[in-house]
Coordinates of C-alpha atoms and ligand atoms in Angstrom, one line a residue:
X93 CA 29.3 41.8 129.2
X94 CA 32.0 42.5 131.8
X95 CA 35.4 41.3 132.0
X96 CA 38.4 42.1 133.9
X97 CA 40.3 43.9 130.9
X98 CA 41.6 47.7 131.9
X99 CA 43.4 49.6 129.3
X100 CA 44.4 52.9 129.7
X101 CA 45.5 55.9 127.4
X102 CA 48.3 57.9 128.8
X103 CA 49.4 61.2 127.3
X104 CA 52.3 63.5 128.5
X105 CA 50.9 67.2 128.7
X106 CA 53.5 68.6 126.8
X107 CA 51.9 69.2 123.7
X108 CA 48.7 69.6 122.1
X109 CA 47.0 65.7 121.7
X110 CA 48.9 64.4 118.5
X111 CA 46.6 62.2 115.8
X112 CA 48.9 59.5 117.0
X113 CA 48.2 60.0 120.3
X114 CA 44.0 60.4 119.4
X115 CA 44.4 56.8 117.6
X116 CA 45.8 54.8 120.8
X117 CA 43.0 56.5 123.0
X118 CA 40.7 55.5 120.1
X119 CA 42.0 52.1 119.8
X120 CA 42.2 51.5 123.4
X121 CA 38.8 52.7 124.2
X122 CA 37.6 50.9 121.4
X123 CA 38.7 47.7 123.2
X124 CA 37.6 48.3 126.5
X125 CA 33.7 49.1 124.9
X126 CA 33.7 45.5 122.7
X127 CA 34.8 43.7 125.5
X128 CA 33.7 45.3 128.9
X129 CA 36.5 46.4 130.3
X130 CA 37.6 49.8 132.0
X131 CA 39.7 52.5 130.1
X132 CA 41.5 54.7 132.1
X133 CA 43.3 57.8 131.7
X134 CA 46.4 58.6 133.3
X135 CA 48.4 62.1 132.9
X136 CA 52.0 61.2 132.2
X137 CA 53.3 64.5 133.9
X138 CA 56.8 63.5 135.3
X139 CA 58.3 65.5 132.7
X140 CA 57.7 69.2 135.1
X141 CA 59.4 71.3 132.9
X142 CA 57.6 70.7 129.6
X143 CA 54.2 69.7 131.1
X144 CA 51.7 72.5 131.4
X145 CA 48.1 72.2 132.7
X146 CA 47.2 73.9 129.9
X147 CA 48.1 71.2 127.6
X148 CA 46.8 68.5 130.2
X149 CA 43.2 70.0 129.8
X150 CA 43.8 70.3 125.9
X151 CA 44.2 66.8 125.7
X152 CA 41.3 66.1 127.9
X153 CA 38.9 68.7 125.6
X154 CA 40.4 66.9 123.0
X155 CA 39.4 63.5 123.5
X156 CA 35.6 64.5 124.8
X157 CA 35.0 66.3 121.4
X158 CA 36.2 62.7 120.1
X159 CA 33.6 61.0 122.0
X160 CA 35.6 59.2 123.9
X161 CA 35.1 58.6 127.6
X162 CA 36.7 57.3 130.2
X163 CA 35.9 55.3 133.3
X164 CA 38.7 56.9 135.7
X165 CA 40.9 59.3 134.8
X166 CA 42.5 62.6 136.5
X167 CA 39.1 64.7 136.8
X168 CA 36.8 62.0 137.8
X169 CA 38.8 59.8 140.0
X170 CA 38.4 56.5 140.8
X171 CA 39.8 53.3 142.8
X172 CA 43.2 54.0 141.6
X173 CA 44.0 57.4 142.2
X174 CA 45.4 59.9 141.8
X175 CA 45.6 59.3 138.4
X176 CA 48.2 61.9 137.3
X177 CA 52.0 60.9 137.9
X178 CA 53.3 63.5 139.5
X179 CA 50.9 62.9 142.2
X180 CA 52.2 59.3 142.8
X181 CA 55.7 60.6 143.5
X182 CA 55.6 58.4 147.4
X183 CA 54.2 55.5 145.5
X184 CA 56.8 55.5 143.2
X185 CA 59.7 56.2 145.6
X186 CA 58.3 53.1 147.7
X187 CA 58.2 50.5 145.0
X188 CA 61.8 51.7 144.4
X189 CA 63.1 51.2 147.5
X190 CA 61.6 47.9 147.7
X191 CA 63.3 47.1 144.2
X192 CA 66.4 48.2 145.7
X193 CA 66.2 46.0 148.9
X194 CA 65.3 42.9 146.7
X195 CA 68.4 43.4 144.8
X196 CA 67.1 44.5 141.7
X197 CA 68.2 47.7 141.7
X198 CA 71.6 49.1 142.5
X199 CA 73.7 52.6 143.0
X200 CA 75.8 54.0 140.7
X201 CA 78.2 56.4 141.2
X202 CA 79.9 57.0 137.8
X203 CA 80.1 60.5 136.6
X204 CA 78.5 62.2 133.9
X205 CA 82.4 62.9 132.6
X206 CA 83.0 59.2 132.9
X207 CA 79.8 57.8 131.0
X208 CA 80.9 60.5 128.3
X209 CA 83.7 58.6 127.6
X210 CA 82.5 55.2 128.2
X211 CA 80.0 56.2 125.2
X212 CA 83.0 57.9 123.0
X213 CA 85.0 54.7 123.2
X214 CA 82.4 52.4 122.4
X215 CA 81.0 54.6 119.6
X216 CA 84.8 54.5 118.3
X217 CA 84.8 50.7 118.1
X218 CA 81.3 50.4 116.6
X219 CA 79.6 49.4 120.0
X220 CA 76.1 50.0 121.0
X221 CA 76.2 52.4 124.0
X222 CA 75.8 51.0 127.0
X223 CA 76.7 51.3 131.1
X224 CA 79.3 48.5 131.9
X225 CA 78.2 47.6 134.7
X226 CA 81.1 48.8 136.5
X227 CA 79.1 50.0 140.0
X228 CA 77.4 46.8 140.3
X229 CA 80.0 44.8 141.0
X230 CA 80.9 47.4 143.4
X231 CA 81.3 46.1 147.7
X232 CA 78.3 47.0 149.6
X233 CA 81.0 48.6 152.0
X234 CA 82.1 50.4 149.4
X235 CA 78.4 51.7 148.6
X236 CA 77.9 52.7 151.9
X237 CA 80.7 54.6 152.3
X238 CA 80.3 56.6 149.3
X239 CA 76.6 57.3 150.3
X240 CA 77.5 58.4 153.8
X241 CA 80.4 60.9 152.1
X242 CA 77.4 62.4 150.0
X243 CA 78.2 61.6 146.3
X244 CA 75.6 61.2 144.5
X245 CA 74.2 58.1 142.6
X246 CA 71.5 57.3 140.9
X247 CA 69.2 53.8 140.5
X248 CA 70.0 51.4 137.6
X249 CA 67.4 48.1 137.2
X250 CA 69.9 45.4 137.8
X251 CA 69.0 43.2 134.4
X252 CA 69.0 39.5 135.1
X253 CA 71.0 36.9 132.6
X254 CA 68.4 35.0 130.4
X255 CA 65.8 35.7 127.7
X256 CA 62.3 37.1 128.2
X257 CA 59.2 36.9 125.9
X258 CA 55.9 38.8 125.6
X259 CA 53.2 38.8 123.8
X260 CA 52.5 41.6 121.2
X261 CA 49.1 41.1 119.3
X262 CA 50.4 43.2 116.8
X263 CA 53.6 42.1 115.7
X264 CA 53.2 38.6 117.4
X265 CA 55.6 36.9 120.0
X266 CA 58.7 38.8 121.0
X267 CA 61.4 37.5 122.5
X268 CA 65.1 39.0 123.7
X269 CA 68.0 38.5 124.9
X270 CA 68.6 39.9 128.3
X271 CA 71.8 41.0 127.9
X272 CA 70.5 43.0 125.0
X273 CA 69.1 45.3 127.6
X274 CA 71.2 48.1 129.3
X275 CA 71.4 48.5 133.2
X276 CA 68.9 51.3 132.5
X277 CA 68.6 53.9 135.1
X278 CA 65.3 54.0 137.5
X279 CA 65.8 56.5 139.7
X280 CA 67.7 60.0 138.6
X281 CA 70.4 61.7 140.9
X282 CA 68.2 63.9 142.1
X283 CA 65.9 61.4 143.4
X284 CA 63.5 61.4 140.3
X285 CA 61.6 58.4 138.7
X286 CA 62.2 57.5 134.9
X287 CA 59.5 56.8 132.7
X288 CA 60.2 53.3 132.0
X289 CA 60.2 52.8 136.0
X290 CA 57.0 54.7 137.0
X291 CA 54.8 53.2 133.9
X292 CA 55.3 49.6 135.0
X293 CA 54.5 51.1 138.8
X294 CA 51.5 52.3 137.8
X295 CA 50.1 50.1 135.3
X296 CA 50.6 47.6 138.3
X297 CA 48.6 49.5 140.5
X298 CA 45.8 50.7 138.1
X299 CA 45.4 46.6 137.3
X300 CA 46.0 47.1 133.9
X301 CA 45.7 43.9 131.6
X302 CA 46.5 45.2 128.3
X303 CA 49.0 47.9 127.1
X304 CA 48.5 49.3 123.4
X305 CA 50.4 52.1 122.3
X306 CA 52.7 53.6 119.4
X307 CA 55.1 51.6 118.6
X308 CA 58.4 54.5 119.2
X309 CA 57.9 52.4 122.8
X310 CA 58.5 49.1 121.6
X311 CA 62.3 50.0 122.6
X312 CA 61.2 50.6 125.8
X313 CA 58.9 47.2 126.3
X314 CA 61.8 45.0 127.4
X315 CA 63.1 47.3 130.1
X316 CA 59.8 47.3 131.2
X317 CA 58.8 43.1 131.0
X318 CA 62.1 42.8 133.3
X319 CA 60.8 44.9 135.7
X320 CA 57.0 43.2 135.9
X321 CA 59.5 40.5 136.4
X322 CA 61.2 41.8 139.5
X323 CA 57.8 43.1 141.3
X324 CA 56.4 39.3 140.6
X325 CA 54.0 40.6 138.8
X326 CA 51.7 39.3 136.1
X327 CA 52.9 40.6 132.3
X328 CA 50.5 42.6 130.7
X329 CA 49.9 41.6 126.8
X330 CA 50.8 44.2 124.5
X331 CA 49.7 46.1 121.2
X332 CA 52.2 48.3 119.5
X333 CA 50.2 50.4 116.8
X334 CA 52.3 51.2 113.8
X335 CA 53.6 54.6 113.1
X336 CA 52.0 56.4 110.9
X337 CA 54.1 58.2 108.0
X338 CA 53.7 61.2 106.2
X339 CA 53.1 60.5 102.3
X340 CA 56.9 60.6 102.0
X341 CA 57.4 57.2 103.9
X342 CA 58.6 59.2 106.7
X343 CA 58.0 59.4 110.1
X344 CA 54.7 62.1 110.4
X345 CA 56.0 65.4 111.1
X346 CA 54.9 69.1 110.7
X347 CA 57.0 69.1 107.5
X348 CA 54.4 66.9 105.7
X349 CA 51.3 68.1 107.7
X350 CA 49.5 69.0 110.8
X351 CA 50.2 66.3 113.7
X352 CA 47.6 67.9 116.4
X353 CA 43.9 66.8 116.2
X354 CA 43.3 70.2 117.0
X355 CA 44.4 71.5 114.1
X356 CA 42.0 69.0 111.8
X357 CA 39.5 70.7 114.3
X358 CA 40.1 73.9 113.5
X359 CA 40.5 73.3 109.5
X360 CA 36.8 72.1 110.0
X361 CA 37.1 68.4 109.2
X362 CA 33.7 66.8 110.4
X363 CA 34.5 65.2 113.6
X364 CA 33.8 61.2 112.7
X365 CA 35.6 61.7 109.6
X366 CA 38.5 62.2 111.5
X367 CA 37.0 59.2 113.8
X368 CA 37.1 57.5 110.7
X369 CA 40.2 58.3 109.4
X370 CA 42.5 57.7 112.3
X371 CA 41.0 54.3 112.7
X372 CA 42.5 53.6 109.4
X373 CA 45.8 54.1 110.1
X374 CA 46.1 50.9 110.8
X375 CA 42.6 48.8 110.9
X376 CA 40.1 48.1 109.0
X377 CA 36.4 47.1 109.5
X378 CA 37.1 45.0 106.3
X379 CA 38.8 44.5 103.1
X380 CA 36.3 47.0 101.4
X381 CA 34.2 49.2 103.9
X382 CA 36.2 52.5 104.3
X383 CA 33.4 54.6 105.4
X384 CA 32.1 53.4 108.6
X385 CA 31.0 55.2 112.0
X386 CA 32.1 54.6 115.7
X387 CA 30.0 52.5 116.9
X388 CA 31.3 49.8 113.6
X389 CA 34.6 50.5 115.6
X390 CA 33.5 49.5 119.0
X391 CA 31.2 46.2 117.7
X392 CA 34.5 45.1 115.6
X393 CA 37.9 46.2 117.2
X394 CA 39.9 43.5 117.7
X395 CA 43.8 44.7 118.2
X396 CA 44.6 41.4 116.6
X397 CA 42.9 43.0 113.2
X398 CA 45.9 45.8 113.7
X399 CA 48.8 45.7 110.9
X400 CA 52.2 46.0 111.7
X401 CA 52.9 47.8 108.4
X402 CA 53.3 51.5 108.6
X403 CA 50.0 53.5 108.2
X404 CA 50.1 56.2 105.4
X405 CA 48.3 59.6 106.5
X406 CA 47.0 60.5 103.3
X407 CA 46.0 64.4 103.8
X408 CA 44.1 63.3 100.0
X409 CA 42.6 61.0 101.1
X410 CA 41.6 62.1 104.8
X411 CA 40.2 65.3 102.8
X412 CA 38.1 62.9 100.7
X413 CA 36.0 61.5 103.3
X414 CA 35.8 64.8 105.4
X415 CA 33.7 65.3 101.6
X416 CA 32.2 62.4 102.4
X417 CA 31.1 63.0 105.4
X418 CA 30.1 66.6 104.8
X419 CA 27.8 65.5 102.0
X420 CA 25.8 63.3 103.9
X421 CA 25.1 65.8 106.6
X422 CA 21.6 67.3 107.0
X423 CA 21.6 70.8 105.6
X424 CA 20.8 72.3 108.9
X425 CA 23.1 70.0 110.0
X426 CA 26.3 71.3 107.6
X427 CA 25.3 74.9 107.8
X428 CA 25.4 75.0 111.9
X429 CA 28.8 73.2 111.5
X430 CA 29.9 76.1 109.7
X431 CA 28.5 79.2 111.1
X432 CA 31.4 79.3 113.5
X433 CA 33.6 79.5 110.5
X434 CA 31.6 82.1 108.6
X435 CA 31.7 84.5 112.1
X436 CA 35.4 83.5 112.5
X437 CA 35.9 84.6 108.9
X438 CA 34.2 88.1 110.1
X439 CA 31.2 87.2 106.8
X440 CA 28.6 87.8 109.4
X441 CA 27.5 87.7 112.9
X442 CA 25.5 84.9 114.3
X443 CA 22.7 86.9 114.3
X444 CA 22.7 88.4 110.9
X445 CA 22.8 84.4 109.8
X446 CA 19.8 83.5 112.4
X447 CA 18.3 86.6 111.2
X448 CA 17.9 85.0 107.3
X449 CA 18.0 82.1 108.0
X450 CA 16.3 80.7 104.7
X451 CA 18.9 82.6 102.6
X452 CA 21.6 81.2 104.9
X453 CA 20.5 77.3 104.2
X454 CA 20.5 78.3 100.7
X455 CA 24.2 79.5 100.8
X456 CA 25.0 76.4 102.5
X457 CA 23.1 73.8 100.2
X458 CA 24.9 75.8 96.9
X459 CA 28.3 74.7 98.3
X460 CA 27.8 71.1 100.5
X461 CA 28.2 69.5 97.5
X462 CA 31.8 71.1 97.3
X463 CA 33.4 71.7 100.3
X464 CA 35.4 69.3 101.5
X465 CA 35.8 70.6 105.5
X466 CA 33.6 73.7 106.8
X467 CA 36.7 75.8 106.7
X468 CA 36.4 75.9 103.0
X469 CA 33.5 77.4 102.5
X470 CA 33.9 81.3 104.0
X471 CA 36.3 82.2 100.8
X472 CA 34.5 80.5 98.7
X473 CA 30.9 82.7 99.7
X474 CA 32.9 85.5 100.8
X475 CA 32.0 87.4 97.5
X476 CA 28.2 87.1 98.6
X477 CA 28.6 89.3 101.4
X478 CA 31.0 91.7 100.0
X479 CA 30.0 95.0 98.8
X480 CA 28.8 94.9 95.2
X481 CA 31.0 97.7 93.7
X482 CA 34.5 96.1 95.4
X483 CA 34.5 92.5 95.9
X484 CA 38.1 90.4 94.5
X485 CA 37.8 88.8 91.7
X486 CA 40.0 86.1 91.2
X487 CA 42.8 85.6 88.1
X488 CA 41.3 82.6 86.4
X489 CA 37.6 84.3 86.9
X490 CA 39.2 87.3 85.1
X491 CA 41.0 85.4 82.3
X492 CA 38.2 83.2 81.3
X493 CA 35.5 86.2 81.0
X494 CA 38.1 88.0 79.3
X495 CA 38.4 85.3 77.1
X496 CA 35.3 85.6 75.4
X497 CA 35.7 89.4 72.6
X498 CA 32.1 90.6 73.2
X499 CA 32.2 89.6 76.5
X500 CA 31.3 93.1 77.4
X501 CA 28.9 93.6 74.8
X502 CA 26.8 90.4 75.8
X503 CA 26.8 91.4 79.4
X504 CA 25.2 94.8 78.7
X505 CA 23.0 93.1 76.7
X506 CA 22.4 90.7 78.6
X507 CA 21.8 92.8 81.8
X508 CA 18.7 94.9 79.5
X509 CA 17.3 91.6 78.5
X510 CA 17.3 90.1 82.4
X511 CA 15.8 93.7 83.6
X512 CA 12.9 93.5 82.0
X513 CA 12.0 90.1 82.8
X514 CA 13.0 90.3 86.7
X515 CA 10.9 93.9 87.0
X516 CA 8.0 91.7 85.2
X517 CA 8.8 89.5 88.6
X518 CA 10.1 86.2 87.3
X519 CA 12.2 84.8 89.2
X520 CA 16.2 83.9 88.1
X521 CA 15.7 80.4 88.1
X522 CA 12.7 80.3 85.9
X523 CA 14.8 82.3 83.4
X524 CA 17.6 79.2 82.7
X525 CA 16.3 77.5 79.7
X526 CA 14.8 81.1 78.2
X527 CA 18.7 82.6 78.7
X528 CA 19.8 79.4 77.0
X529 CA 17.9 80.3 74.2
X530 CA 19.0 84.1 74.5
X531 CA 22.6 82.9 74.0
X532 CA 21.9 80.5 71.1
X533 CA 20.2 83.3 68.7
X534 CA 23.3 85.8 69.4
X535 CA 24.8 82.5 67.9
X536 CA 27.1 82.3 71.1
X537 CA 28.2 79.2 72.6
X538 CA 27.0 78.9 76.5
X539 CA 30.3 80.1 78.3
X540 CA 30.5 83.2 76.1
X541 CA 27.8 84.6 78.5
X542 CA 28.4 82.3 81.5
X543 CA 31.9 83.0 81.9
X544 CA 31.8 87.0 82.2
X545 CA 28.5 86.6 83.9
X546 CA 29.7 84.4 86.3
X547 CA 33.1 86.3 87.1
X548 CA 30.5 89.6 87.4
X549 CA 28.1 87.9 89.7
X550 CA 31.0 86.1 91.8
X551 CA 34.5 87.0 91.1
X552 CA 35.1 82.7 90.7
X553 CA 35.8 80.6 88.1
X554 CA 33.3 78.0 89.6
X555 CA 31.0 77.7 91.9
X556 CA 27.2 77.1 92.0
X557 CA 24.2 76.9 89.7
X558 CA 24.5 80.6 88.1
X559 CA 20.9 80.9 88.4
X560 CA 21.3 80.3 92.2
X561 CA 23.3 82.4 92.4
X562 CA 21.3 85.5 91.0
X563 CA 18.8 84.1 93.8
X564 CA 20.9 84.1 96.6
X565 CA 22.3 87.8 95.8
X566 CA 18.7 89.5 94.9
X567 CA 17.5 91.6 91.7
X568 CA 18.7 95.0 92.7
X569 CA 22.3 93.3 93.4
X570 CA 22.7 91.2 90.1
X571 CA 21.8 94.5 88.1
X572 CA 24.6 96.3 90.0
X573 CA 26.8 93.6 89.1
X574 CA 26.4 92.6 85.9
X575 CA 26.7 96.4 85.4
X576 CA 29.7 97.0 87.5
X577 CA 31.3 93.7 86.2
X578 CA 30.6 95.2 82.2
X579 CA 33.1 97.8 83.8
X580 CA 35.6 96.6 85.1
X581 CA 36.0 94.1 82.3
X582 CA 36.6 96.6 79.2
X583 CA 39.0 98.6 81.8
Ligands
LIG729 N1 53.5 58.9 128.3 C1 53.8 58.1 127.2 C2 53.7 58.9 125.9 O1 53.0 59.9 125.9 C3 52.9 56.9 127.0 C4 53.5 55.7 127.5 C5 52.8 54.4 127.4 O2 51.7 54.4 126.8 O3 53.3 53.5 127.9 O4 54.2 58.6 124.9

């Protein structure tokens, strides 16, 4: 199926792609796959000081290790472009000049000094801030003369009496009053475009049917109506996506979590959990289904389906299904997801984990079951490829071995018992149910062995099958150990 529909996703590069920003390029992909439309990306760079190409290729990295792709954009081109702003700069300055010689825009003189005070003596009498209008009643005479004597002016859209509706398929029919609209400026002093002037230019120009977005722009959608107004041009119908809040009902900010999907990325959440979860905030593939994949999103998105309520980023929750996620993963799978994590966390090189490569899936498999994101796991197998003599041992590891008076006593014991039957060459794990019986007739109770064996062995409170364990580390490094650990416990 194809249609004429042509969305388009467009970030300014001046900042690492937000999760906000990740959901409208999700959303608006999504759309453009179920129906057969075109999504397009377009850098919003107009901002030169804080954009950096640096962050303009972050975004783009970003969104490809999302799996999202688009049909034109900045590096591939395509009828419209150039598809980053900046590089529109003659476009834009024509369709203002036309503006201006239809009479929808005019020059304003006033001064920064006298828009000061305009604002102080409004604010004093409990008016909203606005221009008054004061250079558009001004004599074209008047105009000219001013221009020719080189003062300098800048652009504002000359907002027509009336009312004006759109359509939002998210929060349903909007309509305003004109004159709730400020003569907002279009052009700056300096002979720059404002962003409320050079999106409308160029979502006219890149055809673009639908405009869905966060909705901090909803303030901005009037200004912008008026203006597809003035060109004559068709109004495209509109989707503002709820903000999503931090657990605290506030706005999402670093002071209740991380706001770049890169920083998800580098935590180690599994990338279609984070799919997943940012197609939450806000939609749903149904009252009960909160597990689904990407390709549930493109064969059900409908923007009509989006709430208006605020969407709560629940960092519980979002770790939950990265769990989720991670446990249904093929072992291979999970353990190549996080082998860069395990080199990062200097445990071992690449090549030490190709080189044992059994004992390496068997690392993995003790802890998919409890990791939650790949970054987890490196402290919690750390111990395993620490030196046996000097490897931490954590407080509650500590306390509950200690808990246990012959601790120490049934360790030693222990370890004599254990060397006879490993030299004899059974193997750890055939040796549960006869150490089970080994701890009932020293008429002990199972975590007054486990508990100092276990802090010994691994220096954590929990962790894997103990029995594993003694597998994964080897009979020469369980003696040292259990012997070491009998040590440092009656220390
Ligand atoms: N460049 C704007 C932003 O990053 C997007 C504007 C829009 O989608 O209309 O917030």
């Amino acid at each position: 199926m194809s249609s004429n529909i042509r969305v388009r996703f467009a970030p300014s590069p001046t900042g690492k792609l937000h999760v906000g920003g990740a959901r409208t390029a999700l959303f608006n992909w999504a759309y453009a796959r179920r129906n057969g439309g075109k999504f397009l990306l377009r850098i919003e760079d107009t901002d030169e000081e804080r954009s950096t190409a640096e962050y303009e290729r972050a975004i783009l990295e970003g969104l490809h290790w999302l799996g999202i792709q688009w049909d034109e954009g900045p590096d591939i081109g395509g009828p419209c472009a150039p598809y980053r702003q900046t590089e529109r700069a003659a476009r834009h300055k024509e369709l203002a000049t036309k503006l201006f010689a239809d009479g929808w825009a005019y020059r304003c003189f006033c001064s920064a000094e006298r828009l000061e005070a305009l604002r102080e003596a409004q604010s004093k009498q409990h008016l909203k801030p606005e221009y008054d209008g004061l250079c558009r009643k001004l004599a074209k005479d008047e105009v000219e003369r001013r221009v020719a004597a080189g003062e300098k002016y800048v652009l504002r859209f000359a907002v027509p009496a009336g009312e004006t509706r759109f359509l939002d398929h998210v929060r349903g029919d909007v309509v305003f009053q004109n004159k709730e609209v400020d003569d907002w400026v279009m052009v700056r002093s300096d002979g720059t475009p404002t962003y409320n002037f050079v999106v409308v230019c160029d979502d006219i120009d890149m055809g673009i049917t639908h405009v869905f977005r966060g909705e901090e722009h909803l303030v901005n959608t009037p200004k912008q109506v008026l203006l597809y107004r003035a060109f004559g041009k068709p109004i495209p119908e509109f989707g503002h996506l709820p903000l999503m809040l931090g657990t605290d009902g506030k706005k999402l900010s670093k002071r209740t979590g991380d706001t770049a999907l890169q920083d998800y990325r580098d935590k180690g959440y599994p990338k279609d959990a984070i799919v997943n979860f940012l197609c939450l905030q806000g939609w749903a593939l149904n009252g009960t289904t909160e597990i689904f994949s990407v390709g549930e999103l493109v064969a059900n998105f409908d923007i009509k389906d989006v709430s208006k309520a605020g969407a709560i980023f629940d960092i519980d929750k979002f770790q939950w299904l990265a769990g989720e996620y991670i446990r249904k993963e093929p072992l291979e799978e999970f353990a190549a997801h996080c082998e860069p994590f395990v080199v990062a966390a200097g445990l071992a090189t690449s090549a030490e984990l190709v080189a044992r490569r059994d004992w390496w899936l068997a690392v993995a498999r003790g802890e998919q079951e409890r990791v939650r994101t790949y970054g987890e796991l490196p402290p919690r197998i750390a111990y395993l490829f620490a030196p046996d003599h000097d490897f931490a041992w954590d407080g509650e590891a500590e306390k509950n071995a200690k808990k246990h008076a012959t601790g120490v006593e049934t360790l030693r014991a222990y370890a004599t018992w254990l060397d006879e039957r490993l030299a004899a060459g059974k193997r750890p794990t055939e040796l549960r149910d006869e150490t089970k019986a080994w701890i009932a007739a020293r008429g002990l109770k199972i975590p007054g062995l486990f508990q100092p064996l276990r802090c010994a062995l691994t220096g954590q409170a929990g962790g894997p099958d103990l029995f594993e364990i003694m597998e994964l580390l080897g009979t020469e490094r369980v003696r040292a150990r259990i012997r070491r650990g009998a040590e440092r416990l009656s220390a």
